[in-house]
CSV table of C-alpha atoms in Angstrom, one decimal:
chain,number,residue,atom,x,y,z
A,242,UNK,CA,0.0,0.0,0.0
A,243,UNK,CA,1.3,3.4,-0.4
A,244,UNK,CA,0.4,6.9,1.3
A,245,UNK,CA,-2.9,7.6,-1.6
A,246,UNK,CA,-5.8,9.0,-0.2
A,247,UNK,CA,-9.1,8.0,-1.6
A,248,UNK,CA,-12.1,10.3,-0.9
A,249,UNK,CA,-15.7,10.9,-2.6
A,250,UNK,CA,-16.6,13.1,-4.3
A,251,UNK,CA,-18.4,15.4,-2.6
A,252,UNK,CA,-18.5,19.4,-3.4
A,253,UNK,CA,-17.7,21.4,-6.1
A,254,UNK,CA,-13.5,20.9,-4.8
A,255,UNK,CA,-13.7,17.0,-4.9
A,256,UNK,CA,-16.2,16.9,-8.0
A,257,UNK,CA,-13.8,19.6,-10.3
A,258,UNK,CA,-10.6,17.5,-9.7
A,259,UNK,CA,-12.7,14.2,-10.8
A,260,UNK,CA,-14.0,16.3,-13.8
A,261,UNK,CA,-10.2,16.8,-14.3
A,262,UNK,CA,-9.0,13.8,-14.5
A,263,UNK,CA,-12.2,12.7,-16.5
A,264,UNK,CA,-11.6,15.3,-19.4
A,265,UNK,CA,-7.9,14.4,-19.6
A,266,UNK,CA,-8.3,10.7,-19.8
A,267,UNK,CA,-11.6,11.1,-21.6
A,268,UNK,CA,-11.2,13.9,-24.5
A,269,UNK,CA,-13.5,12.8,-26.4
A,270,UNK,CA,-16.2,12.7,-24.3
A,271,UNK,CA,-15.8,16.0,-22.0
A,272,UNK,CA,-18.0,16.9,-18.9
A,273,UNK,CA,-18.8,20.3,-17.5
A,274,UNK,CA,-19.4,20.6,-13.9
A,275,UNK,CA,-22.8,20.6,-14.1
A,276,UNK,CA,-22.6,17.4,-15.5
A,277,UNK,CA,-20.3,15.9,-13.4
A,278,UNK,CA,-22.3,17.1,-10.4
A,279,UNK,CA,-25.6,15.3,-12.1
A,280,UNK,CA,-23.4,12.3,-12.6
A,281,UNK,CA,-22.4,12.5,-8.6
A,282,UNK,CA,-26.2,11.7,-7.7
A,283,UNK,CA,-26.3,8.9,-9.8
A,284,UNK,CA,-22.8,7.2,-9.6
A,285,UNK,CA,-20.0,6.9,-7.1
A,286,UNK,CA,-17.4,9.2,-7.9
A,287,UNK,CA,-13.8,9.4,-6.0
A,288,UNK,CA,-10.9,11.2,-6.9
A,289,UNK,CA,-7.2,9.6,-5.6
A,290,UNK,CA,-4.4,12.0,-4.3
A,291,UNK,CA,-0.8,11.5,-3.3
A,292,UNK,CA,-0.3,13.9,-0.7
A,293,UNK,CA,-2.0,16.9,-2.2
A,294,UNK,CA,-1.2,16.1,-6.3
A,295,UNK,CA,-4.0,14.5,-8.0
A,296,UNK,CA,-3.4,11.2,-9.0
A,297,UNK,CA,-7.0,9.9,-10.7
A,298,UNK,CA,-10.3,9.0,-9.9
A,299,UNK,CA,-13.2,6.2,-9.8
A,300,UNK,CA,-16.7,5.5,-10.9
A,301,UNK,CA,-18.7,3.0,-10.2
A,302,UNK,CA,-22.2,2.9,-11.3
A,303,UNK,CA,-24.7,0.9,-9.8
A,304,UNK,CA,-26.6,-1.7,-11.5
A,305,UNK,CA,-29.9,-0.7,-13.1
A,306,UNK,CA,-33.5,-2.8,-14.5
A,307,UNK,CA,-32.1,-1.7,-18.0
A,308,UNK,CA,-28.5,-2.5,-16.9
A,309,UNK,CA,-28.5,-5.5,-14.5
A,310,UNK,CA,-24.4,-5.0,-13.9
A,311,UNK,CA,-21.8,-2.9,-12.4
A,312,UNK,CA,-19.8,-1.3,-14.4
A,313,UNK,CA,-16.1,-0.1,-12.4
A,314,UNK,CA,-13.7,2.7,-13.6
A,315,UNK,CA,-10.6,3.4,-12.7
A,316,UNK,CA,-8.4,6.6,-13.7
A,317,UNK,CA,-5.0,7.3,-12.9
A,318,UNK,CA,-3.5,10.5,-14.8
A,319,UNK,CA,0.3,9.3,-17.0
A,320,UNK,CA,2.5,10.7,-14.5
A,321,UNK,CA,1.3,8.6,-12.0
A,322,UNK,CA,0.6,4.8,-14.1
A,323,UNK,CA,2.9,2.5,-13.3
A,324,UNK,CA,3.2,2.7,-9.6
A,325,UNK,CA,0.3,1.1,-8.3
A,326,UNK,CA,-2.0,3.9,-8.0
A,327,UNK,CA,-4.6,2.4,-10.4
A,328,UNK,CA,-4.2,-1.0,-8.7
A,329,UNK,CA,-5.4,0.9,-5.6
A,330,UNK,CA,-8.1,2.7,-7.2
A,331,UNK,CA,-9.6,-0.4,-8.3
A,332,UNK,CA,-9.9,-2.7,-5.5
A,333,UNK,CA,-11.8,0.3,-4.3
A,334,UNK,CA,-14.2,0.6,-6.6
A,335,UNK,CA,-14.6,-3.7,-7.0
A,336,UNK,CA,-15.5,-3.2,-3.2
A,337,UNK,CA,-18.1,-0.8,-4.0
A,338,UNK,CA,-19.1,-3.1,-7.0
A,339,UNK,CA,-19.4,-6.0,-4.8
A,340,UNK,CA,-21.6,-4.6,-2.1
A,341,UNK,CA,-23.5,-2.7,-4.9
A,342,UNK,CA,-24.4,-6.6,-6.3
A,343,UNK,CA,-25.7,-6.9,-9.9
A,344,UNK,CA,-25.4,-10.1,-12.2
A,345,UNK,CA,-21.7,-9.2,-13.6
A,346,UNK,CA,-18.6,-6.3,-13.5
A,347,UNK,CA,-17.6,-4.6,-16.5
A,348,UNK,CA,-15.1,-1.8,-17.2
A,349,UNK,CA,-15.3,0.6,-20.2
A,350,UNK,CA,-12.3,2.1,-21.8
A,351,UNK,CA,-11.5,4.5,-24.4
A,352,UNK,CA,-9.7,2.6,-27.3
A,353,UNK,CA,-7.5,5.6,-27.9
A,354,UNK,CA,-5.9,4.3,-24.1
A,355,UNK,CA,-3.9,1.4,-24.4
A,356,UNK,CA,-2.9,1.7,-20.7
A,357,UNK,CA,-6.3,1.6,-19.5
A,358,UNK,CA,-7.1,-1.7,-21.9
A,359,UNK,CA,-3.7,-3.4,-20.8
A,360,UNK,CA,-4.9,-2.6,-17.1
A,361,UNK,CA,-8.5,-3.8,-17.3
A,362,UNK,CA,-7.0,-7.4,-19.4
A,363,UNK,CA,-4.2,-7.7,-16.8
A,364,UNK,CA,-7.0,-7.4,-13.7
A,365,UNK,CA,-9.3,-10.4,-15.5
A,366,UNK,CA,-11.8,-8.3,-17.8
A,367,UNK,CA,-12.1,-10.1,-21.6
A,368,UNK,CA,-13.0,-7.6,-24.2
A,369,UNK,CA,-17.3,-7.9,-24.8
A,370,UNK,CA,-17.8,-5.2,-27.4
A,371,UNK,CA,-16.4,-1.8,-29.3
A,372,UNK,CA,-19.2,0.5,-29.7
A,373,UNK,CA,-18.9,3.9,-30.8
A,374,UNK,CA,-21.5,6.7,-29.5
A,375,UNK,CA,-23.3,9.2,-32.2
A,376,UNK,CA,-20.9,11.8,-33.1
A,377,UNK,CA,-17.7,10.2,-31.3
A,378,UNK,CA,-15.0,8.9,-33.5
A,379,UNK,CA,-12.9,7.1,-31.3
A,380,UNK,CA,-14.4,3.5,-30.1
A,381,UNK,CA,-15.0,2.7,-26.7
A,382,UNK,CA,-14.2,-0.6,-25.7
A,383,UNK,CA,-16.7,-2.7,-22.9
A,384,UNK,CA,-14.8,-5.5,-20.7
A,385,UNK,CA,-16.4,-8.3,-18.3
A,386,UNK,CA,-15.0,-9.2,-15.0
A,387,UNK,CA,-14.0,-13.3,-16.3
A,388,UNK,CA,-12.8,-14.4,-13.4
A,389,UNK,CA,-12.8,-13.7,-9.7
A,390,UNK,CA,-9.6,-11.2,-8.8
């Protein structure tokens, strides 16, 4: 374990650091605030810090009628991959998922970051789809948790 702190999302502070991290990781598919802070009512948003530098952030969205699974995402900004952060970030969020039930966990990741796919197939998800969303040109990619991790 190392000295990251994990805390929702909660206030404008907490919610514009996730929104950071989002729109840096996610370009094609930026937030406003107001967005973000609709998004907080409906999802679990954290945002991950090392000391006081932001390192990423989670989601994890609750299972649905529509949408019978949990879907868990983890960002980590490029300066900080390769350390663990994301590993931490995670387990976090698979905690959440776990309590949160719903019949699988899947992960959904921008094709345009191959560090995010290598992550997600090296923590047991298998590739289930590509889909791309109107307008978007880059292809997102949805993953299933195969096996228990």
């Amino acid at each position: 374990m190392t000295d990251l702190r994990i805390e929702k999302a909660d206030g404008d502070a907490l919610l514009r650091d996730w929104r950071y991290v989002h729109n840096v990781i996610i370009p094609t598919a930026t937030l406003s605030l107001d967005e973000v802070r609709e998004r907080s009512g409906r999802y679990h948003l954290e945002v991950a810090y090392l000391g006081d530098e932001l390192v990423g952030c989670s989601t994890v969205r609750p299972p649905t009628s529509e949408e019978p699974v949990v879907t868990v995402i983890a960002r980590v900004l490029a300066a900080h991959r390769g350390q663990g952060f994301g590993t931490e970030i995670y387990a976090r969020g698979l905690v959440r998922a776990r309590e949160l039930g719903g019949e699988a966990i899947e992960t959904v990741v921008l094709e345009s970051n191959p560090d995010g796919l290598r992550f997600a197939l090296e923590h047991g998800f298998v590739e289930i789809e590509r889909y791309l969303l109107p307008g978007d040109t880059v292809p997102w990619i949805a993953l299933r948790l195969a096996a228990e991790n």
